[in-house]
Amino acid sequence: MGQRIASSASAYLRQHAHQPVDWWPYGDEAFAEAAARDVPVFLSIGYAACHWCHVMAGESFDDPVLAQYLNDNFVPIKIDREEHPAVDEAYMAVTQTLTGAGGWPMSVFTLPDGRGIHAGTYFPPTPRPGTPSFGQVLEAVTDAWVNRRDQLELQATTLAEHLAAVAAGQSKMFSRPLPLPTSSAGAGLEPLVSAAVHKLASLADPSGGFSLAPKFPPSAVLDFLLRAGLGLGPAAVQATKLATDTLETMALGALADHIGGGFVRYCVDPGWKIPHFEKMLYDNAQLLGLYARAAVQLPDPDIAKLSRVSALGIYRWLKEDMLLASGGFASSLDADAVMPDGSHHEGATYVFSRTEVTRVLGPPSTGVFWSLWDGAALPAEAGARTILEADEVPMTIAFSRTPDIHQWPELSRSLEALGVARAQRVQPERDEKVVAGWNGLAIASLAEASVLLRTPEMLQLALTAATYLQAVHWVPASGDTEAVLHRISHQGTASTSTEAVLEDYAAVALGFEKLGVATGDTTWFARADAVLDRAVELFLVDGKPRDSAANDPRVKATRGGATSAEALDDAVPAGTSLLAAALLDRAGRMQLAADGQGNGFARSEEDLELVRVLLGFVPALAERAPHAVGSALGVAVRFVHGSSTELVVSGGTGEKRAAAVRLGMLAGVAQLGNGGGKLLMNAYPAGPKGQLRLYVCRGGVCHAPVSDLASLAALIVPGISRSLLGH
């Protein structure tokens, strides 16, 4: 049965190739088969690391009776949501509209043209209170198809019309550009930033984060708060505290893998104590940059150290567990470990009993602060009472409080010992498909962290992944063939059937841009420009953004023919915000072209106008729903501050002048201070005999000129100049 999906690039599809269900991969052929047989379509959408996808697979798709019913009455299609994000988004809208909720595994029933008629998520093998069994759902849809098809057709039409109206509403969000900060209309942008911070403060959970359980890392919101924290006034102080509280809680608790590095996808409880164990590239790619910035920005030295340890742990995890022999980063590690008998055990690789910890580390040390949580017990007190009763209950390991700086050597030795013990266990499966956009996010954070943490080995890892993307995923224009970025590759070969979406193009361009600044190699600027120019061509049509350039007939049918772009963040920042960030970075760099070439300002102004379009919805949502648009707010902060910030380099020659320019660019790639400001050449007087003079100006007011890099760094990013001067 599984021959159609057995050789797929998707580990998720290959996981189902052994089943008696006659799975089809997503595509025209499968829907044509449904039309020819005159049967509805069953879409099963999930991803390789999904625990509940494994559960439903074992309970229902491995069942020969259910499989036969599926095969006889439907065309069953297995879809990797990570491979087809536009398809996943379209059918998630169907599921949420019909049920009020969503998630994976996602189970959607459609007409042969792709329009949705029924949907849900996980269905159990036997009925439960309020939830029918999967078999009952199959029988109900079959009955409706045979006996009430006209009602299904009406329902599909009504649903598509509703989703078309939703898409039209999303498009209207981009109809009014963000006001210029220097205009009278833009004078209110700074209060909007303050309003967003205050709203987030009202949403903040005492345990960290800005939502109820399950608790996901709010990466985009933390990005905004760290940027807002670099401003002045009460809002900046509040933003720093909000960011500190959540970053500290996540780094201490069970969301963090203290032994192997990196962070799991989410915790199921409000206190971040009970993890759901899959580890995703996209989460860790974002958190690496956040913790690297926190390590140099946050004032508390113990929390800064904790942040540095967290960032280095993510780097180690990327290098040791996620880097493929081909050069790209894998997508995820599974939540489950597959035991020798074929059974799945969630978290089996990661949990310890108290007896095991004692056996590995010996009696608890007063200098080590552990907490072993089972979701019911309170954290252990630090020191002699670390190991509690109920020795054989499996627990996750977390710190009971932030360690002092001098305690890290002992903690590191203990974690290393536990790591040796954990390495003897069955390890989780790895999804080895390479996703372009997620690799772009990782490259951007690695480049940024290499500057902030002064770790050149991070830069080398970023170069390895970027070189892979350039060679395998990016196909430059040639003759009559237009340039294209492929979203997915596997074992060094791109999947030509999965064209990249806006998220991919924008994130790859962003990664290449930051790599160019961090390395000083302008080749990466040219590569960033090529990807970014193509993104603008494909995804900004008639002044309106869209998430996907592919003309997928099912996605179009599901939305009544409408196209749209999502302004709200998911686990990955909204593609529109990523594009705005990439354009803003290039606008700052293109100012340099005005020095002797004359066209840099014009080009950068074009990019800044596009940024305004992409951020046009920020005033409407900054105060009402800042937790949903953190990435856009983060870019808006840079745009607002940067528009009134200038670094002027006048006079000087040779290496010293070049170093000053590079320092200004490094401040931008590190995303500290007022990134996105203008870098001007010779706009103000040089020193005596043409000596180097450096001016930092904000809001038309300039600091006294300086002539050395240390003084310049202190003006650009007060208090953390050493991180930049190290490069």
XYZ file of C-alpha atoms in Angstrom:
727
model
C 0.000 0.000 0.000
C 2.762 2.435 0.877
C 4.664 2.581 -2.375
C 3.431 6.101 -3.164
C 4.888 7.603 0.007
C 7.702 5.201 0.934
C 10.409 7.304 -0.730
C 9.014 10.714 0.253
C 11.305 13.499 1.438
C 8.957 13.746 4.420
C 9.719 11.555 7.421
C 6.068 11.973 8.407
C 4.868 10.330 5.193
C 7.469 7.582 5.420
C 6.262 6.800 8.972
C 2.915 5.762 7.443
C 4.163 3.803 4.431
C 3.744 0.429 6.211
C 0.059 0.915 6.969
C -2.897 -0.821 5.290
C -4.339 2.599 4.387
C -3.782 3.282 0.674
C -2.208 6.691 1.260
C -1.690 9.174 -1.546
C 0.712 12.117 -1.352
C -0.844 15.551 -1.761
C -1.220 16.626 -5.382
C -3.404 16.786 -8.486
C -3.321 13.034 -9.048
C -4.974 12.182 -5.747
C -7.874 14.605 -6.234
C -8.315 13.427 -9.828
C -8.619 9.884 -8.438
C -11.393 11.042 -6.086
C -13.276 12.668 -8.964
C -12.896 9.565 -11.126
C -14.146 7.267 -8.343
C -16.802 9.765 -7.230
C -15.771 9.604 -3.551
C -14.824 12.276 -1.002
C -11.248 12.939 0.107
C -9.844 12.353 3.581
C -6.876 14.587 4.446
C -4.689 13.560 7.372
C -2.344 16.437 8.185
C 0.470 16.285 10.744
C 4.247 16.270 11.148
C 6.951 13.796 12.053
C 7.557 14.873 15.672
C 3.858 14.954 16.626
C 3.010 12.646 19.536
C -0.751 12.565 18.993
C -0.198 11.905 15.286
C 1.600 8.734 16.358
C -1.249 7.860 18.711
C -3.958 8.147 16.060
C -1.784 6.294 13.566
C -1.403 3.326 15.884
C -5.036 3.284 16.976
C -6.773 3.867 13.646
C -4.532 3.833 10.575
C -2.876 0.558 11.596
C -6.312 -1.034 12.046
C -7.007 -3.175 8.936
C -10.802 -2.854 9.287
C -10.756 0.956 9.480
C -8.135 1.074 6.750
C -10.303 -0.985 4.411
C -13.284 1.290 5.054
C -11.134 4.333 4.291
C -9.796 2.774 1.095
C -13.257 1.767 -0.136
C -15.069 5.029 0.545
C -12.443 7.795 0.331
C -9.190 8.793 -1.298
C -6.932 9.097 1.788
C -4.168 11.706 1.482
C -1.305 12.095 3.948
C 0.103 15.639 4.212
C 3.176 16.870 6.048
C 2.169 20.326 7.268
C 5.828 21.375 7.279
C 6.147 20.457 3.615
C 2.927 22.189 2.497
C 2.357 25.169 4.839
C -0.137 26.898 2.529
C -2.273 23.739 2.391
C -2.051 23.324 6.154
C -3.060 26.948 6.710
C -6.049 26.674 4.367
C -7.416 23.529 5.988
C -6.647 24.774 9.490
C -8.978 27.672 8.681
C -11.599 25.105 7.651
C -11.103 23.124 10.868
C -11.193 26.135 13.155
C -14.298 27.514 11.439
C -16.184 24.228 11.716
C -15.059 23.222 15.215
C -13.772 26.355 16.954
C -10.381 24.733 17.553
C -7.450 23.260 15.676
C -4.321 21.193 16.054
C -2.553 18.127 14.788
C -3.280 15.495 13.731
C -5.797 17.383 11.633
C -8.504 15.305 9.975
C -10.363 17.031 7.124
C -12.946 15.688 4.691
C -13.334 17.442 1.341
C -15.141 17.255 -1.969
C -13.012 16.100 -4.925
C -12.361 19.777 -5.775
C -10.771 20.330 -2.334
C -13.534 22.292 -0.602
C -14.006 21.285 3.026
C -17.162 19.578 4.292
C -16.172 18.220 7.730
C -13.142 18.450 9.987
C -11.646 17.667 13.368
C -8.329 16.829 14.947
C -7.639 13.621 16.843
C -10.442 11.060 16.775
C -10.203 8.097 19.183
C -10.771 4.465 18.144
C -13.825 4.178 20.414
C -16.406 6.822 21.363
C -15.723 9.101 24.314
C -18.058 11.592 26.001
C -18.549 14.389 23.495
C -16.214 12.814 20.915
C -17.232 10.229 18.307
C -14.902 7.449 17.280
C -12.985 7.725 14.031
C -15.076 4.897 12.578
C -18.303 6.727 13.432
C -17.009 9.870 11.726
C -16.135 7.919 8.573
C -19.595 6.342 8.481
C -21.338 9.691 9.015
C -19.438 11.387 6.184
C -20.096 8.421 3.886
C -23.799 8.516 4.711
C -23.976 12.238 3.965
C -22.079 11.726 0.689
C -24.464 9.024 -0.475
C -27.779 10.394 0.820
C -27.401 14.170 1.296
C -24.790 15.285 -1.181
C -26.668 18.449 -2.076
C -26.364 19.537 1.561
C -22.622 18.860 1.492
C -22.302 20.948 -1.653
C -24.196 23.822 -0.036
C -22.081 23.566 3.117
C -18.861 23.580 1.079
C -19.998 26.645 -0.878
C -21.044 28.524 2.254
C -17.779 27.712 4.008
C -15.683 28.799 1.003
C -17.583 32.086 0.792
C -16.981 32.688 4.497
C -13.257 32.016 4.175
C -13.107 34.290 1.113
C -14.571 37.091 3.230
C -11.991 36.379 5.943
C -9.205 36.552 3.345
C -10.559 39.859 2.048
C -10.512 41.208 5.587
C -6.898 40.104 5.997
C -5.944 41.904 2.793
C -7.525 45.125 4.057
C -5.095 45.086 6.985
C -2.360 46.064 4.511
C -4.338 48.815 2.767
C -3.015 51.732 4.858
C 0.783 52.117 5.182
C 2.376 52.667 8.563
C 2.779 56.453 9.075
C 6.288 57.792 8.879
C 7.651 58.491 12.373
C 8.753 61.938 11.246
C 5.247 62.898 10.054
C 2.477 64.350 12.166
C 0.470 61.137 11.697
C 3.452 59.133 12.837
C 3.931 61.122 15.980
C 1.689 58.637 17.752
C 3.809 55.579 17.005
C 5.883 55.848 20.165
C 2.745 55.825 22.348
C 1.622 52.735 20.425
C 4.791 50.945 21.495
C 4.083 51.933 25.103
C 0.468 50.809 24.773
C 1.587 47.424 23.442
C 3.967 46.964 26.383
C 1.254 47.883 28.895
C -1.214 45.487 27.272
C 1.347 42.681 27.407
C 1.891 43.469 31.077
C -1.837 42.940 31.676
C -1.658 39.586 29.872
C 1.519 38.394 31.593
C 1.260 35.180 33.580
C 3.018 35.215 36.983
C 4.791 32.064 35.801
C 6.031 33.789 32.656
C 4.543 34.038 29.196
C 1.371 35.699 27.998
C -1.153 32.881 27.671
C -2.772 30.033 29.513
C -1.566 26.452 29.201
C -0.345 24.905 27.019
C 2.669 27.236 27.259
C 4.625 27.806 24.060
C 7.723 30.018 23.894
C 6.407 33.489 22.909
C 9.448 34.191 20.754
C 8.025 36.974 18.592
C 6.694 38.855 21.633
C 10.048 38.517 23.399
C 11.747 39.923 20.309
C 9.573 43.024 20.536
C 10.067 43.406 24.291
C 13.856 43.191 24.064
C 13.839 45.886 21.388
C 11.407 48.068 23.315
C 13.604 47.618 26.386
C 16.407 49.494 24.658
C 14.358 52.683 24.628
C 13.916 55.232 27.387
C 11.231 55.776 29.969
C 8.822 53.615 31.977
C 7.730 51.498 29.000
C 11.330 50.425 28.348
C 11.766 49.425 31.991
C 8.513 47.473 31.914
C 9.429 45.775 28.632
C 12.776 44.669 30.040
C 11.116 43.200 33.128
C 8.518 41.308 31.072
C 11.197 39.886 28.805
C 13.438 38.993 31.734
C 10.695 37.171 33.630
C 9.733 34.931 30.724
C 13.252 34.297 29.419
C 14.395 33.344 32.922
C 11.408 31.067 33.561
C 11.826 29.237 30.262
C 15.560 28.813 30.776
C 15.091 27.405 34.290
C 12.100 25.165 33.749
C 11.232 22.003 31.864
C 10.873 23.759 28.509
C 14.682 23.779 28.398
C 16.659 20.599 27.835
C 19.369 21.348 30.374
C 21.317 18.217 29.509
C 21.309 18.181 25.700
C 20.741 21.858 24.970
C 17.874 23.513 23.167
C 14.191 23.818 24.045
C 11.189 21.561 23.532
C 8.099 22.782 21.714
C 5.836 23.513 24.700
C 4.802 22.626 28.241
C 1.316 21.348 28.972
C 0.966 23.098 32.368
C 0.897 26.778 33.393
C 4.167 26.544 35.366
C 6.378 25.244 32.549
C 6.987 22.005 34.483
C 5.598 19.260 32.224
C 7.138 19.316 28.741
C 5.820 17.975 25.466
C 9.092 16.642 24.224
C 9.396 17.281 20.497
C 12.196 19.713 19.658
C 11.698 21.920 16.624
C 14.300 23.751 14.577
C 12.074 26.815 14.163
C 11.686 27.337 17.926
C 15.365 26.972 18.696
C 16.431 29.117 15.744
C 14.491 32.045 17.213
C 15.414 31.405 20.842
C 19.129 31.350 20.030
C 19.025 34.963 18.885
C 16.828 36.025 21.786
C 19.039 34.502 24.461
C 22.198 35.849 22.820
C 20.738 39.352 22.937
C 19.534 38.853 26.508
C 23.038 37.756 27.520
C 24.417 41.207 26.701
C 21.327 43.345 27.262
C 19.767 42.232 30.548
C 21.273 43.978 33.594
C 21.165 41.106 36.127
C 24.523 39.258 35.793
C 23.116 35.891 36.913
C 20.270 36.034 34.395
C 22.688 37.255 31.721
C 24.866 34.206 32.451
C 21.819 31.912 32.328
C 20.930 33.445 28.962
C 24.433 32.873 27.626
C 24.358 29.247 28.783
C 20.977 28.804 27.072
C 22.233 30.285 23.803
C 25.350 28.136 23.826
C 23.206 25.091 24.616
C 21.088 25.731 21.517
C 24.249 26.136 19.447
C 25.579 22.818 20.766
C 22.277 21.097 19.997
C 22.226 22.495 16.462
C 25.774 21.345 15.813
C 25.625 17.925 17.461
C 22.040 16.799 16.910
C 20.597 18.746 13.973
C 23.404 19.404 11.464
C 23.161 16.935 8.586
C 26.107 15.530 6.671
C 24.839 17.409 3.608
C 25.183 20.753 5.429
C 21.625 21.847 6.293
C 19.756 21.589 9.576
C 17.148 18.874 10.127
C 13.590 19.899 10.983
C 12.866 18.264 14.324
C 13.413 15.538 16.884
C 10.431 13.353 17.739
C 8.529 13.588 21.015
C 8.580 9.794 21.234
C 11.319 7.211 21.401
C 10.595 4.055 19.411
C 11.530 1.136 21.652
C 13.015 -2.161 20.395
C 9.555 -3.774 20.467
C 8.193 -1.035 18.174
C 6.189 0.759 20.872
C 6.275 4.558 21.219
C 7.153 6.113 24.575
C 6.798 9.880 24.868
C 9.803 11.528 26.499
C 11.566 8.234 27.233
C 14.911 9.683 26.184
C 14.666 12.671 28.473
C 13.146 11.753 31.857
C 14.978 10.472 34.944
C 13.826 8.948 38.190
C 15.256 10.348 41.387
C 17.040 7.044 41.936
C 18.772 7.406 38.571
C 19.891 10.949 39.355
C 21.291 9.829 42.704
C 23.073 6.882 41.077
C 24.734 9.134 38.478
C 25.539 12.139 40.675
C 25.781 10.655 44.135
C 24.068 12.245 47.154
C 22.625 15.683 46.450
C 25.114 18.490 46.763
C 24.345 21.728 48.525
C 26.026 23.541 45.665
C 23.758 22.117 42.964
C 20.215 23.348 42.553
C 17.926 20.777 40.960
C 14.213 20.379 40.842
C 12.547 17.172 39.703
C 8.921 17.795 38.826
C 6.077 15.367 38.252
C 3.422 18.008 37.688
C 1.986 17.641 41.177
C 4.858 18.135 43.604
C 6.185 21.597 44.293
C 9.800 22.284 43.290
C 12.353 20.833 45.649
C 14.212 23.189 47.909
C 17.741 23.911 46.833
C 20.470 21.911 48.477
C 20.138 18.854 50.708
C 16.406 18.202 50.029
C 16.752 18.155 46.253
C 15.891 14.478 45.855
C 12.331 13.860 47.044
C 10.303 10.740 47.765
C 8.666 8.499 45.120
C 12.074 7.609 43.743
C 10.899 5.663 40.680
C 8.438 8.238 39.283
C 9.868 9.576 35.991
C 10.610 13.274 36.243
C 11.944 16.095 34.152
C 14.994 17.984 35.387
C 15.015 21.737 35.909
C 16.711 24.341 38.065
C 14.863 25.393 41.192
C 16.223 28.912 40.884
C 18.719 30.890 38.860
C 22.231 29.651 39.716
C 24.872 32.070 40.854
C 27.674 32.585 38.363
C 30.196 30.668 40.487
C 27.947 27.565 40.574
C 28.077 26.887 36.833
C 31.245 24.740 36.820
C 29.661 22.200 39.182
C 26.351 22.337 37.331
C 28.121 21.735 34.033
C 29.882 18.653 35.413
C 26.584 17.266 36.713
C 24.784 17.900 33.447
C 27.595 16.283 31.511
C 27.388 13.161 33.713
C 23.640 12.926 33.173
C 24.237 13.404 29.462
C 26.558 10.397 29.366
C 23.845 8.305 31.043
C 21.152 9.620 28.687
C 23.222 8.837 25.622
C 22.893 5.119 26.414
C 19.133 5.246 25.885
C 17.074 4.931 22.722
C 17.220 8.324 21.010
C 14.277 10.068 19.314
C 13.861 9.884 15.551
C 15.050 12.873 13.539
C 13.128 14.382 10.638
C 15.953 14.993 8.189
C 14.132 17.089 5.649
C 15.638 20.577 5.354
C 13.159 23.473 5.406
C 14.554 26.601 3.761
C 12.842 29.191 5.959
C 13.701 27.527 9.246
C 17.326 27.187 8.171
C 17.273 30.877 7.257
C 16.114 31.751 10.771
C 18.886 29.598 12.244
C 21.519 31.237 10.036
C 20.328 34.711 11.061
C 20.473 33.891 14.774
C 23.842 32.158 14.522
C 25.317 35.174 12.738
C 23.815 37.528 15.302
C 24.929 35.406 18.263
C 28.456 35.097 16.893
C 28.738 38.882 17.105
C 27.134 39.272 20.508
C 28.757 36.312 22.241
C 32.070 36.578 20.375
C 31.908 32.953 19.253
C 33.346 32.568 15.743
C 32.450 28.870 15.694
C 28.793 29.909 15.496
C 29.589 31.895 12.391
C 31.197 28.863 10.792
C 28.070 26.814 11.466
C 25.950 29.536 9.885
C 28.204 29.531 6.827
C 27.855 25.766 6.474
C 24.058 25.925 6.467
C 23.928 29.000 4.217
C 26.250 27.425 1.673
C 23.929 24.404 1.582
C 20.839 26.563 0.999
C 22.561 28.503 -1.760
C 23.721 25.340 -3.509
C 20.663 23.101 -3.084
C 17.565 25.257 -2.460
C 18.224 28.352 -4.562
C 18.042 28.160 -8.367
C 19.079 31.497 -9.915
C 17.447 32.863 -13.034
C 18.837 31.471 -16.277
C 17.690 32.417 -19.746
C 13.893 32.245 -19.803
C 13.789 30.451 -16.443
C 12.962 32.606 -13.429
C 14.749 32.230 -10.122
C 13.131 29.903 -7.626
C 13.660 28.879 -4.013
C 12.678 25.332 -3.080
C 11.181 24.910 0.392
C 12.218 21.307 1.049
C 15.263 19.143 0.430
C 16.193 15.663 1.599
C 19.564 13.938 1.441
C 21.040 16.833 -0.516
C 18.342 16.982 -3.202
C 15.658 19.662 -3.428
C 12.016 18.694 -3.797
C 10.958 20.542 -6.934
C 7.278 19.930 -6.202
C 7.287 22.113 -3.081
C 7.928 25.729 -4.013
C 8.857 27.977 -1.148
C 6.373 30.355 0.456
C 6.865 33.941 1.634
C 8.203 32.742 5.008
C 11.007 30.853 3.226
C 12.109 33.620 0.877
C 12.069 36.271 3.603
C 13.875 34.167 6.225
C 16.573 33.014 3.795
C 17.158 36.601 2.630
C 17.355 37.710 6.261
C 19.868 34.975 7.077
C 22.071 35.805 4.091
C 21.951 39.522 4.940
C 23.081 39.014 8.521
C 25.745 36.589 7.408
C 27.146 39.238 5.072
C 27.464 41.736 7.894
C 28.870 39.270 10.411
C 31.498 37.920 7.995
C 32.216 41.079 6.036
C 31.810 39.011 2.834
C 29.699 41.068 0.430
C 28.927 37.963 -1.638
C 26.206 37.203 0.876
C 24.693 40.662 0.327
C 24.352 39.910 -3.382
C 22.740 36.567 -2.572
C 20.370 38.194 -0.096
C 19.390 40.773 -2.716
C 18.628 38.087 -5.301
C 16.327 36.183 -2.946
C 14.706 39.355 -1.617
C 14.075 40.817 -5.085
C 12.390 37.579 -6.121
C 10.295 37.621 -2.952
C 9.020 41.104 -3.752
C 8.122 39.979 -7.285
C 6.252 36.898 -6.122
C 4.560 37.981 -2.920
C 3.799 41.703 -3.294
C 1.176 41.848 -6.031
C -0.640 45.118 -6.775
C 0.661 46.512 -3.505
C -0.797 43.696 -1.397
C 1.163 40.822 0.151
C 0.285 37.161 -0.146
C 1.773 34.174 1.645
C 2.004 31.790 -1.287
C 2.745 32.331 -4.954
C 1.622 28.831 -5.951
C -1.697 28.675 -7.784
C -2.913 25.621 -5.848
C -6.484 24.903 -7.053
C -7.544 23.268 -3.770
C -6.308 26.154 -1.637
C -8.070 28.593 -3.945
C -11.290 26.550 -3.919
C -11.249 26.324 -0.119
C -11.081 30.141 0.099
C -13.512 30.863 -2.712
C -10.685 31.929 -5.011
C -9.271 34.554 -2.647
C -5.595 34.970 -1.727
C -4.276 36.603 1.398
C -1.328 37.080 3.711
C -1.352 36.335 7.418
C -0.365 39.250 9.629
C -0.499 37.267 12.869
C 2.411 35.243 14.202
C 2.328 31.513 14.687
C 5.231 29.449 16.021
C 7.204 31.137 13.225
C 6.927 34.911 12.730
C 4.423 36.009 10.093
C 5.970 35.952 6.635
C 4.989 39.594 6.111
C 6.952 40.617 9.202
C 9.985 38.579 8.123
C 9.868 40.298 4.740
C 9.625 43.701 6.423
C 12.657 42.864 8.599
C 14.698 41.770 5.577
C 13.771 44.918 3.646
C 14.612 47.126 6.625
C 18.023 45.488 7.001
C 18.745 46.022 3.313
C 17.549 49.622 3.427
C 20.138 50.409 6.086
C 22.879 48.708 4.091
C 21.910 50.321 0.789
C 22.584 53.761 2.251
C 26.241 52.867 1.805
C 25.812 52.774 -1.951
C 25.241 56.536 -1.917
C 28.932 56.985 -1.093
C 30.259 57.464 -4.581
C 27.503 55.610 -6.438
C 24.498 57.819 -5.828
C 21.697 55.251 -5.980
C 21.718 53.822 -2.487
C 19.291 56.309 -0.991
C 16.728 55.852 -3.748
C 16.865 52.076 -3.428
C 16.615 52.175 0.340
C 13.641 54.529 0.220
C 11.844 52.051 -2.053
C 12.438 49.303 0.489
C 11.267 51.492 3.356
C 8.011 52.245 1.529
C 7.414 48.499 1.237
C 8.138 48.127 4.953
C 5.430 50.679 5.668
C 2.931 48.654 3.601
C 3.814 45.436 5.393
C 3.452 47.076 8.826
C 0.307 49.026 8.064
C -1.841 47.019 10.475
C 0.377 47.693 13.512
C -1.528 50.768 14.809
C -4.792 48.790 14.773
C -3.433 45.796 16.696
C -0.617 47.173 18.865
C -2.872 47.866 21.825
C -5.609 45.258 21.225
C -3.549 42.144 20.413
C 0.209 42.735 20.758
C 0.717 39.085 21.741
C -0.376 38.103 18.211
C 1.829 40.556 16.274
C 5.087 40.592 18.209
C 7.276 40.218 15.137
C 5.633 43.167 13.375
C 5.958 45.261 16.530
C 9.643 44.350 16.729
C 10.235 45.592 13.179
C 8.123 48.667 13.858
C 10.303 49.561 16.863
C 13.367 49.416 14.638
C 11.594 51.424 11.946
C 10.399 54.094 14.368
C 13.732 54.507 16.109
C 15.882 54.002 13.063
C 14.176 56.653 10.976
C 15.516 59.315 13.294
C 18.960 57.767 13.881
C 22.077 58.448 11.864
C 25.695 57.387 12.073
C 27.839 59.803 10.110
C 31.369 58.793 9.135
C 33.420 61.755 7.935
C 37.073 61.898 6.948
C 39.628 59.262 7.718
C 41.064 56.691 5.360
C 41.904 53.053 5.146
C 41.408 50.530 7.899
C 40.173 52.859 10.620
C 37.421 54.309 8.450
C 36.399 50.839 7.262
C 36.305 49.629 10.867
C 33.938 52.445 11.809
C 31.597 51.548 8.970
C 31.731 47.891 9.933
C 30.987 48.728 13.558
C 27.855 50.569 12.506
C 26.760 47.606 10.416
C 27.464 45.166 13.245
C 25.197 47.188 15.495
C 22.486 46.632 12.897
C 23.003 42.895 12.497
C 23.074 42.494 16.267
C 19.672 44.223 16.251
C 20.615 46.331 19.224
C 20.241 50.042 19.685
C 18.291 51.654 16.880
C 18.808 49.215 14.048
C 17.612 50.387 10.670
C 19.040 53.881 10.980
C 21.014 55.603 8.275
C 24.732 55.253 7.806
C 25.931 58.411 6.065
C 29.277 59.332 4.587
C 30.892 62.771 4.855
C 27.636 64.550 5.707
C 29.333 66.516 8.524
C 32.810 68.025 8.886
C 35.860 65.808 9.197
C 38.559 66.470 11.759
C 41.674 68.597 11.239
C 43.586 67.498 8.149
C 40.738 65.204 7.150
C 40.964 63.014 10.237
C 38.171 60.603 11.089
C 35.152 62.062 12.859
C 32.159 59.933 13.906
C 28.736 61.398 14.700
C 25.723 59.627 16.247
C 22.546 61.627 15.743
C 19.007 60.950 16.925
C 15.990 63.059 16.139
C 18.168 65.703 14.519
C 20.369 66.092 17.622
C 23.963 64.861 17.426
C 26.299 63.792 20.175
C 29.679 65.458 20.208
C 31.827 63.815 17.504
C 34.265 61.088 18.515
C 37.275 59.646 16.731
C 37.755 56.170 18.233
C 35.733 52.979 17.952
C 35.268 52.430 21.695
C 33.567 55.799 22.065
C 31.446 55.138 18.969
C 30.333 51.740 20.255
C 29.336 53.259 23.589
C 27.152 55.795 21.764
C 25.534 53.224 19.453
C 24.794 50.610 22.096
C 25.494 51.989 25.558
C 26.867 49.509 28.050
C 27.643 46.615 25.734
C 30.352 47.997 23.498
C 32.736 45.142 24.174
C 30.536 42.640 22.346
C 30.768 44.688 19.178
C 34.395 45.729 19.528
C 35.394 42.077 19.684
C 34.634 41.928 15.990
